[in-house]
N, C-alpha and C. Protein backbone atom coordinates (compact mmCIF):
# COMPACT_ATOMS: atom_id res chain seq x y z
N UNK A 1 23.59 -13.68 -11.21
CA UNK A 1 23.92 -12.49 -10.48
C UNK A 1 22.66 -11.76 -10.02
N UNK A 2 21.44 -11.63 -10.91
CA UNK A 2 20.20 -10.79 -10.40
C UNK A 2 19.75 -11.88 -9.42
N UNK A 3 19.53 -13.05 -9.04
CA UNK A 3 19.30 -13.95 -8.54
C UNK A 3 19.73 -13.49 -7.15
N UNK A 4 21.09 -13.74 -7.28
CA UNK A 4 21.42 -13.09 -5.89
C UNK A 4 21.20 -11.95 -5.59
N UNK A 5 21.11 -11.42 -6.02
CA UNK A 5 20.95 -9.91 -5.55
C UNK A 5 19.34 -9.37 -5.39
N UNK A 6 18.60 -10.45 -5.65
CA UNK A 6 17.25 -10.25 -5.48
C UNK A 6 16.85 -11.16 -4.06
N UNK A 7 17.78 -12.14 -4.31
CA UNK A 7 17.47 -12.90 -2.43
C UNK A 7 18.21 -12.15 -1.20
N UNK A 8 19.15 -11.16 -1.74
CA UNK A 8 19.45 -10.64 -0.51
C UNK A 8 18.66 -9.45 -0.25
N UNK A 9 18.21 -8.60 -1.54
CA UNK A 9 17.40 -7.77 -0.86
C UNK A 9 16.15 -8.41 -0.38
N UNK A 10 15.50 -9.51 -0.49
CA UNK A 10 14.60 -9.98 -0.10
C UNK A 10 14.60 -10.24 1.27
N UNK A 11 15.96 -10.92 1.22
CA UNK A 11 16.24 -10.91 3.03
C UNK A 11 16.41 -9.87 3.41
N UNK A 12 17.01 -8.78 3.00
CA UNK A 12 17.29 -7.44 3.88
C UNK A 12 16.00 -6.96 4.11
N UNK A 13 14.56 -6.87 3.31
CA UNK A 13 13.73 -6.49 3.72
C UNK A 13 12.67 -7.15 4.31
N UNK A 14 12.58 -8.75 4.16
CA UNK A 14 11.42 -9.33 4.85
C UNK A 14 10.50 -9.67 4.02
N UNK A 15 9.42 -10.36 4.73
CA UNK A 15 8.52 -10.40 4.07
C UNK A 15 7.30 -8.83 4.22
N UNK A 16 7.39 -8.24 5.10
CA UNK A 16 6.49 -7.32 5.26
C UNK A 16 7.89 -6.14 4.84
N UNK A 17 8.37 -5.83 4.47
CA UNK A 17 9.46 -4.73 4.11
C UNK A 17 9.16 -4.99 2.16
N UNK A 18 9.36 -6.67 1.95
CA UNK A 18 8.57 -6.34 0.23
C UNK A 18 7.28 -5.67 -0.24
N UNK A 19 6.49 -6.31 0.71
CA UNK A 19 5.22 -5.89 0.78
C UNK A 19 4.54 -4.67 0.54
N UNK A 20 5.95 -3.57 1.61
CA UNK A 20 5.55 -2.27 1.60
C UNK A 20 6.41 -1.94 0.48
N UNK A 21 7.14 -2.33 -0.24
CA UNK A 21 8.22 -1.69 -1.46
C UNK A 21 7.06 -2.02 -2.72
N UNK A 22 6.54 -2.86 -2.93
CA UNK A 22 5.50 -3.36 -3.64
C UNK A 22 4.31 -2.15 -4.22
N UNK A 23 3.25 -2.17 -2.65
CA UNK A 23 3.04 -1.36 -2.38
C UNK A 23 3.24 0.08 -2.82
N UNK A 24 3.91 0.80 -2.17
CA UNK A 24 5.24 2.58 -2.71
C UNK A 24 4.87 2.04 -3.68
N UNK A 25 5.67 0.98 -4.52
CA UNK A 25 5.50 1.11 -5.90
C UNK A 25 4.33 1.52 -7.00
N UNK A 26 3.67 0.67 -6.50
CA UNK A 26 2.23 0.72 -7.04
C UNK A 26 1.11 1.77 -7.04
N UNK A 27 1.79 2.44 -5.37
CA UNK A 27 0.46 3.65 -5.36
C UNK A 27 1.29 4.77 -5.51
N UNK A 28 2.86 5.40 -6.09
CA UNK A 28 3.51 5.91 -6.68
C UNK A 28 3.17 6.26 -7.79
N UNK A 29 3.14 4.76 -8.43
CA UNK A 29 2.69 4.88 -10.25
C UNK A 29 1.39 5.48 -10.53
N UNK A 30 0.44 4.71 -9.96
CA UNK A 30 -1.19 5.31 -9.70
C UNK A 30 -1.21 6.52 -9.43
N UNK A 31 -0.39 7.56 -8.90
CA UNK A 31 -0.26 8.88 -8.42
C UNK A 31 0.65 9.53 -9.83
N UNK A 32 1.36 9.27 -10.46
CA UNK A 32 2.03 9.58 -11.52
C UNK A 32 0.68 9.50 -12.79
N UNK A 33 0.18 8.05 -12.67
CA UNK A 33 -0.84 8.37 -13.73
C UNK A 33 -1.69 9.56 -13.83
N UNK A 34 -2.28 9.99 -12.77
CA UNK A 34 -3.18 10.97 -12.26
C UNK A 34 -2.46 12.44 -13.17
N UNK A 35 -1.67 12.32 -12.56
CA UNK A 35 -0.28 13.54 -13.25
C UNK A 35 -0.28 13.05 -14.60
N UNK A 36 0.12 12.57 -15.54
CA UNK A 36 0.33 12.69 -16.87
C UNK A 36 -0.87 12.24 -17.74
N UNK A 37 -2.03 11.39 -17.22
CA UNK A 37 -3.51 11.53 -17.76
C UNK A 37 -4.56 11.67 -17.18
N UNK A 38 -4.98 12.68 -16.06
CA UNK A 38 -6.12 12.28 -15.32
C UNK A 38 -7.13 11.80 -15.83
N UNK A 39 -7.58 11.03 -14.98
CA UNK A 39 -8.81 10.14 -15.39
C UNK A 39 -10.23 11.29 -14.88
N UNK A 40 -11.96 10.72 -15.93
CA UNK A 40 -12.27 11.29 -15.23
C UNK A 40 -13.27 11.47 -13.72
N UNK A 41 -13.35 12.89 -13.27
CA UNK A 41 -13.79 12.62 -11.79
C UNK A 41 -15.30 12.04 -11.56
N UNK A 42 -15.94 11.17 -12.04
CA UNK A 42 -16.68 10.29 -11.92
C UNK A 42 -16.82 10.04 -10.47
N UNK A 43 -17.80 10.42 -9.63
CA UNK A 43 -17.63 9.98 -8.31
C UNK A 43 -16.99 10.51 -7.07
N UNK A 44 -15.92 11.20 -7.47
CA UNK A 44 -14.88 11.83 -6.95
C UNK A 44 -15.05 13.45 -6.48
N UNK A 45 -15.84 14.16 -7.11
CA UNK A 45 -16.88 15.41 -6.65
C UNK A 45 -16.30 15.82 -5.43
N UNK A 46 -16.26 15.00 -4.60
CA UNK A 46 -16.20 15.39 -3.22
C UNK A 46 -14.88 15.70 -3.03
N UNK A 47 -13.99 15.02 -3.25
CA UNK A 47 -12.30 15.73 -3.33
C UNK A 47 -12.24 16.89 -4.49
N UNK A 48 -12.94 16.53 -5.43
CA UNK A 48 -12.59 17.79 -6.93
C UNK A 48 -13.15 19.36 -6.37
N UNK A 49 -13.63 19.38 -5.58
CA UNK A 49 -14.41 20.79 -5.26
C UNK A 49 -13.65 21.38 -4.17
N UNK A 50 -12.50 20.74 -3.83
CA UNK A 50 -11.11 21.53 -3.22
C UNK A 50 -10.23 21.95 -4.10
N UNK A 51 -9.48 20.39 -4.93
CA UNK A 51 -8.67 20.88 -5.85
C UNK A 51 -8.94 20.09 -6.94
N UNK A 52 -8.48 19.99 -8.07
CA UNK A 52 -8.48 18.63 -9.02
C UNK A 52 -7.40 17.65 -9.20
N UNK A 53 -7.90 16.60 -9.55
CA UNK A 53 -7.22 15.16 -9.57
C UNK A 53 -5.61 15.14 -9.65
N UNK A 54 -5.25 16.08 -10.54
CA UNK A 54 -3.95 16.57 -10.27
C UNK A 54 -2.82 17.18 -9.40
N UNK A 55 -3.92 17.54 -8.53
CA UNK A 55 -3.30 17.85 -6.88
C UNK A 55 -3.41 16.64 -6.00
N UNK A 56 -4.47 16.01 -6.24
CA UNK A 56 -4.74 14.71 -5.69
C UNK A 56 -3.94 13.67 -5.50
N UNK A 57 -3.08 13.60 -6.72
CA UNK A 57 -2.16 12.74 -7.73
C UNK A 57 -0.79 12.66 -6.29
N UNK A 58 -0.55 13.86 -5.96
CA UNK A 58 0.26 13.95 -4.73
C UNK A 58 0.31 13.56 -3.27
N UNK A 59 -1.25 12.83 -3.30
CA UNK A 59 -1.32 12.10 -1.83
C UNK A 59 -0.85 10.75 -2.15
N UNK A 60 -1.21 10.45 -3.85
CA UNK A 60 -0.61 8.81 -3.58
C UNK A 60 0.66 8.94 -4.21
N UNK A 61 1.32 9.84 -4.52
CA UNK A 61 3.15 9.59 -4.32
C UNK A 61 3.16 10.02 -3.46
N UNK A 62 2.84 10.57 -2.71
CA UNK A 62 3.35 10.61 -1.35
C UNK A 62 3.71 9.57 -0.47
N UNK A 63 2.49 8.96 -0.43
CA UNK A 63 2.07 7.56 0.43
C UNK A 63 2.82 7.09 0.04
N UNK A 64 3.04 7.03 -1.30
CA UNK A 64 3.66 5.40 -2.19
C UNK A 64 5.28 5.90 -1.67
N UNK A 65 5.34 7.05 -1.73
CA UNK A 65 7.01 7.32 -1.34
C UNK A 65 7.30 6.98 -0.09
N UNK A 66 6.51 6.67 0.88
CA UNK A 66 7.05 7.01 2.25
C UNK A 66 6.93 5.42 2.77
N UNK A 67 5.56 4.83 2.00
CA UNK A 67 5.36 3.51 1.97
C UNK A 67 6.95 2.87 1.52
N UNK A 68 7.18 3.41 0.16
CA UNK A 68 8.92 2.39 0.00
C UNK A 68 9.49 2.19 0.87
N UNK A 69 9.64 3.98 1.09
CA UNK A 69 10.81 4.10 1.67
C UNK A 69 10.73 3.18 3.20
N UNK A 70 9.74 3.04 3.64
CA UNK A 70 9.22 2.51 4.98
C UNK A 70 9.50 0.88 5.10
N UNK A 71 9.79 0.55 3.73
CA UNK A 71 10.07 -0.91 3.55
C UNK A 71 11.28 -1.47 3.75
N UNK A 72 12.49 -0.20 4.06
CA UNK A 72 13.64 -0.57 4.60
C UNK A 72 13.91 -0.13 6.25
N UNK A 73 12.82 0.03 6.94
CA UNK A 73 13.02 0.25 8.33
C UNK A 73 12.80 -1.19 9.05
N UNK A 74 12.83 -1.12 10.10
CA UNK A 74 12.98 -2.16 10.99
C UNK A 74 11.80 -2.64 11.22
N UNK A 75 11.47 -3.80 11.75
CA UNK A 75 10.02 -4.32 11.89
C UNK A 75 9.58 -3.54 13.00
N UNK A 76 8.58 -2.78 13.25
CA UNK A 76 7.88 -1.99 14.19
C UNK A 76 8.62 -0.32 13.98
N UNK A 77 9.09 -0.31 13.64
CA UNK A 77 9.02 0.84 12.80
C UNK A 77 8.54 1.40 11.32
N UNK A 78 8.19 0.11 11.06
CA UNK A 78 7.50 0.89 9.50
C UNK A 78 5.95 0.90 9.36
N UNK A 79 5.53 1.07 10.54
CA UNK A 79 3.70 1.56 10.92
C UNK A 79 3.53 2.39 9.73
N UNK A 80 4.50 3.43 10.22
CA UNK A 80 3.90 4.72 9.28
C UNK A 80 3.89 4.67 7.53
N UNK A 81 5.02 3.27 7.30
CA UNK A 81 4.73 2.59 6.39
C UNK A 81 3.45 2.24 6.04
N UNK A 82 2.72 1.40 6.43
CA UNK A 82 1.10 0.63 6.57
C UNK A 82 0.31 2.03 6.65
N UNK A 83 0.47 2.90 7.88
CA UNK A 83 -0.59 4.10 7.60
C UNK A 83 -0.66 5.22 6.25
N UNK A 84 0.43 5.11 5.68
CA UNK A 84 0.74 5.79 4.50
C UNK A 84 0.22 5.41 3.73
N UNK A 85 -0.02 3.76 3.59
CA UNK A 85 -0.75 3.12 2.54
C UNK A 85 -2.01 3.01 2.65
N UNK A 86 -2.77 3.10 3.79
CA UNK A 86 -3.43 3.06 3.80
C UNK A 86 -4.64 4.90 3.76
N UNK A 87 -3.96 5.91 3.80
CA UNK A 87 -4.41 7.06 3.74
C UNK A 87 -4.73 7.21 2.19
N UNK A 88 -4.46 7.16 0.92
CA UNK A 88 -5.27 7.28 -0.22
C UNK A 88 -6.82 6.48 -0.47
N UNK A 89 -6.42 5.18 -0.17
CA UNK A 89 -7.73 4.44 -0.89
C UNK A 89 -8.85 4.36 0.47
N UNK A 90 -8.37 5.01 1.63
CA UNK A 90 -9.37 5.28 3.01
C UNK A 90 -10.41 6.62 2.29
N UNK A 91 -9.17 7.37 1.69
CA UNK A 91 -9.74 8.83 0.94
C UNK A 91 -10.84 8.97 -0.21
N UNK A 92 -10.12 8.31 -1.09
CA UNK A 92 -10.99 7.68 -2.08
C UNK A 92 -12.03 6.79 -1.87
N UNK A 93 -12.63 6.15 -0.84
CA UNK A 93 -13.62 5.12 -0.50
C UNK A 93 -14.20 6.15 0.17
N UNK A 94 -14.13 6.81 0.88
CA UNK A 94 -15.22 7.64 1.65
C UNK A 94 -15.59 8.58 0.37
N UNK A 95 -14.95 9.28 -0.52
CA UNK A 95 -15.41 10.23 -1.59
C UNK A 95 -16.69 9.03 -2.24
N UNK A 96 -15.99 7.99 -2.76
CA UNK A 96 -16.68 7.34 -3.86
C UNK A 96 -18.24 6.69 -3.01
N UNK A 97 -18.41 6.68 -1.30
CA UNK A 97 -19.32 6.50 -0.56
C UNK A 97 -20.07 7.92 -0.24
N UNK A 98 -19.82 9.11 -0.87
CA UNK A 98 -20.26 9.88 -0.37
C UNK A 98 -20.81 10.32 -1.64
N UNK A 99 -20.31 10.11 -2.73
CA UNK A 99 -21.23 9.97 -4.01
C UNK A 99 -22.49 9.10 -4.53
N UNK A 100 -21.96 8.06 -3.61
CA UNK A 100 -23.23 7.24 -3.65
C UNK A 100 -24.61 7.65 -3.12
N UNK A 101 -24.30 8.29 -1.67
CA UNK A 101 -25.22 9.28 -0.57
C UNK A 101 -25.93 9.75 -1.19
N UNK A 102 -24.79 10.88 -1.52
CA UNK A 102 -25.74 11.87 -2.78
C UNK A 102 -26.16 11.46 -3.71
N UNK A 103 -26.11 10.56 -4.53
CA UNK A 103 -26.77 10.31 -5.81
C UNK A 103 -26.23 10.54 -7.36
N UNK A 104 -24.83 11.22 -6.69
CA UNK A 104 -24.05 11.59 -8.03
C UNK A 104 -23.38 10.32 -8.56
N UNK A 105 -23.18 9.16 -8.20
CA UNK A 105 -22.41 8.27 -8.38
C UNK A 105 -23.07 7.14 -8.43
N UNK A 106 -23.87 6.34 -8.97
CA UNK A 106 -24.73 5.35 -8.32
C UNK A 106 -23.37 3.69 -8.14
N UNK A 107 -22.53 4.17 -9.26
CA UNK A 107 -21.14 2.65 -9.36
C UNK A 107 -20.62 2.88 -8.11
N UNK A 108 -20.23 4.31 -7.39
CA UNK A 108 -19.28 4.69 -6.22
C UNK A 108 -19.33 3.20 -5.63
N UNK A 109 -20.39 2.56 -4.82
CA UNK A 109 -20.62 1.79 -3.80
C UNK A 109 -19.62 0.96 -3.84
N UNK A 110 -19.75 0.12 -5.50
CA UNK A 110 -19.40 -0.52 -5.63
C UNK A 110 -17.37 -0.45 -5.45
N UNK A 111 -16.90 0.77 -5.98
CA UNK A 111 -15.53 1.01 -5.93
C UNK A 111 -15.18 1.40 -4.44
N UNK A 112 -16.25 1.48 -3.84
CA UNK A 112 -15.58 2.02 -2.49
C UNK A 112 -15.44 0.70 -1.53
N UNK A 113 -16.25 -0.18 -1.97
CA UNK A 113 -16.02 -1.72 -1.46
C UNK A 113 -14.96 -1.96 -1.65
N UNK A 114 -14.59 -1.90 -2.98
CA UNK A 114 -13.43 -2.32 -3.55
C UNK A 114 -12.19 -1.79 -3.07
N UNK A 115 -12.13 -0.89 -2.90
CA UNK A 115 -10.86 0.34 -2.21
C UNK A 115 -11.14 -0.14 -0.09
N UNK A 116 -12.30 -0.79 0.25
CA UNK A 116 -11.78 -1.12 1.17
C UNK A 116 -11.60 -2.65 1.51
N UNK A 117 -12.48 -2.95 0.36
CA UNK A 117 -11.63 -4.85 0.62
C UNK A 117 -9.94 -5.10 -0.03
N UNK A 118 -9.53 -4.62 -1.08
CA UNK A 118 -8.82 -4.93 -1.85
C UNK A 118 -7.56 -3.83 -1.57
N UNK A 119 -8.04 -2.84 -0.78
CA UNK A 119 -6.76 -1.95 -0.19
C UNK A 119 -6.49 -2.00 1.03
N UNK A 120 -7.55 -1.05 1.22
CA UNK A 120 -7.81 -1.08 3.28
C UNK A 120 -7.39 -2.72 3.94
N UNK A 121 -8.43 -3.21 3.21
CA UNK A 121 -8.47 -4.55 4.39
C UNK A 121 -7.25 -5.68 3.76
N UNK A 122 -6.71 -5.48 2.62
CA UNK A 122 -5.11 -6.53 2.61
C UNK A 122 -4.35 -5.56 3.23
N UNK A 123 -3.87 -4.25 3.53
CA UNK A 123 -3.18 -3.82 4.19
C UNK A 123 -3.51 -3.88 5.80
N UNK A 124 -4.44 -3.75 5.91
CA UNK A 124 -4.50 -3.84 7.57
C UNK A 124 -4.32 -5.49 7.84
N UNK A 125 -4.49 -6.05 7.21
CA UNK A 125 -3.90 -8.27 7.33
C UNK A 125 -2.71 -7.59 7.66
N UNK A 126 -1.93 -7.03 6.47
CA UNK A 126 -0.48 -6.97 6.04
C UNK A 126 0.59 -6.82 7.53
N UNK A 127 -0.65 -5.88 8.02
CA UNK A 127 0.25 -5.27 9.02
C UNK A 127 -0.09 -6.15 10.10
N UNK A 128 -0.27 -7.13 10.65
CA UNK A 128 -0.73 -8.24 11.26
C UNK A 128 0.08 -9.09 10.91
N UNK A 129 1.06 -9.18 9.76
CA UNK A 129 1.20 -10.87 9.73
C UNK A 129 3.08 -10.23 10.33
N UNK A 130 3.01 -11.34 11.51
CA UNK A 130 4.51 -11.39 12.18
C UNK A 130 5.88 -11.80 10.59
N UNK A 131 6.97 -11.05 10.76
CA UNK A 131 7.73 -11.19 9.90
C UNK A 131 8.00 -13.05 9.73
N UNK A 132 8.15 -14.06 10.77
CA UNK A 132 8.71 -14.83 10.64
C UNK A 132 7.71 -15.73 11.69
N UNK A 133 6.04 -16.15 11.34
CA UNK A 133 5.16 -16.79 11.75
C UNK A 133 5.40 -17.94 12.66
N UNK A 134 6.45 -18.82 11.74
CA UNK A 134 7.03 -20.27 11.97
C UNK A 134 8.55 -20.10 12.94
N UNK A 135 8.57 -20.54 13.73
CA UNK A 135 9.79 -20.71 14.09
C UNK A 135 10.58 -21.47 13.73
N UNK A 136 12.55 -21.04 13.53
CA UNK A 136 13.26 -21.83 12.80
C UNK A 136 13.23 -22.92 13.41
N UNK A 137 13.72 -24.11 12.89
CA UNK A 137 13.76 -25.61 13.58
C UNK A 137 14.89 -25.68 14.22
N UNK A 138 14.96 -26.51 15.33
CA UNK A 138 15.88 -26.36 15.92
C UNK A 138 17.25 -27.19 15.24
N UNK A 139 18.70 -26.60 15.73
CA UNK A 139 19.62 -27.59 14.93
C UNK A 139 20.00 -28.25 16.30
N UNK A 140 20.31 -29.49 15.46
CA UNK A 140 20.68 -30.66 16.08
C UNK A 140 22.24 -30.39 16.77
N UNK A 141 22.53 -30.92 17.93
CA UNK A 141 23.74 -30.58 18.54
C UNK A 141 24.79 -31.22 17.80
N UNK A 142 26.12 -31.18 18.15
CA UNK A 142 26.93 -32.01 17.68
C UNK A 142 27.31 -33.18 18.98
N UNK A 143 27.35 -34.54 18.68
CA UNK A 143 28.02 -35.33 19.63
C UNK A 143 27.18 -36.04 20.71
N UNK A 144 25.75 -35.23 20.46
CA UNK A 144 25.15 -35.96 21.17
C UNK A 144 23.71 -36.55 20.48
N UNK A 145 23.02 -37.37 20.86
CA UNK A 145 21.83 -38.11 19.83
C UNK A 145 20.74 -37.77 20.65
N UNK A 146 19.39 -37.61 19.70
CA UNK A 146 18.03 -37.66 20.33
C UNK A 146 17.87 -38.66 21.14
């Protein structure tokens, strides 16, 4: 029974509709962590001197919410899906590059690579790859032969 009900939502959403449910999910939780243990601001200076990590915590449920939710829209409508996901770790890579600048951070470099190879740049693929690459094969007629 979960079987099925995991291949149909799979079909109802695609391969780029999991992607973004995945996604929501993940930078949801990461935004919840923030909220019940902040970590500390190591690097981060540059967002903390508005508000702290705990206000912060609300750009990635945000994203992550709108990202889900974006995973049940139609193909070319869930951009704002992909841009949602991609607005935290764009945020966080320029802070953790701007710590580096300054000198407060000397690791930043390294996490801000990371936040744009391993976020930025699989989401911007993500949003590139056509739902259905391959075309179906064709079916064979009835009654008549190759």
């Amino acid at each position: 029974m979960r079987c099925r009900a995991a291949r149909r939502l799979y079909k109802a959403l695609g391969r780029r509709g999991v992607f973004l449910l995945i996604l929501g999910v993940g930078k949801t939780c990461w935004g919840v962590s923030f909220l019940v243990d902040p970590p500390p601001d190591n690097g981060l200076e540059l967002l903390t001197q508005f508000c702290g990590l705990r206000h912060w915590a609300w750009l990635w449920i945000t994203a992550g919410l709108i990202t889900g939710f974006s995973a049940f829209l139609q193909i070319g409508r869930d951009k704002l899906g992909f841009r949602a996901a991609l607005t935290p770790p764009a945020v966080w890579a320029i802070a953790y590059a701007y710590a580096v600048l300054t000198g407060e951070y000397s690791r930043g470099g390294f996490v801000a690579i990371w936040y744009l190879t391993s976020h930025i740049g699989v989401i911007c693929w993500a949003a590139t790859v056509p739902e259905y690459s391959v075309p179906p094969a064709p079916r064979p007629r009835r009654g008549k032969a190759p």
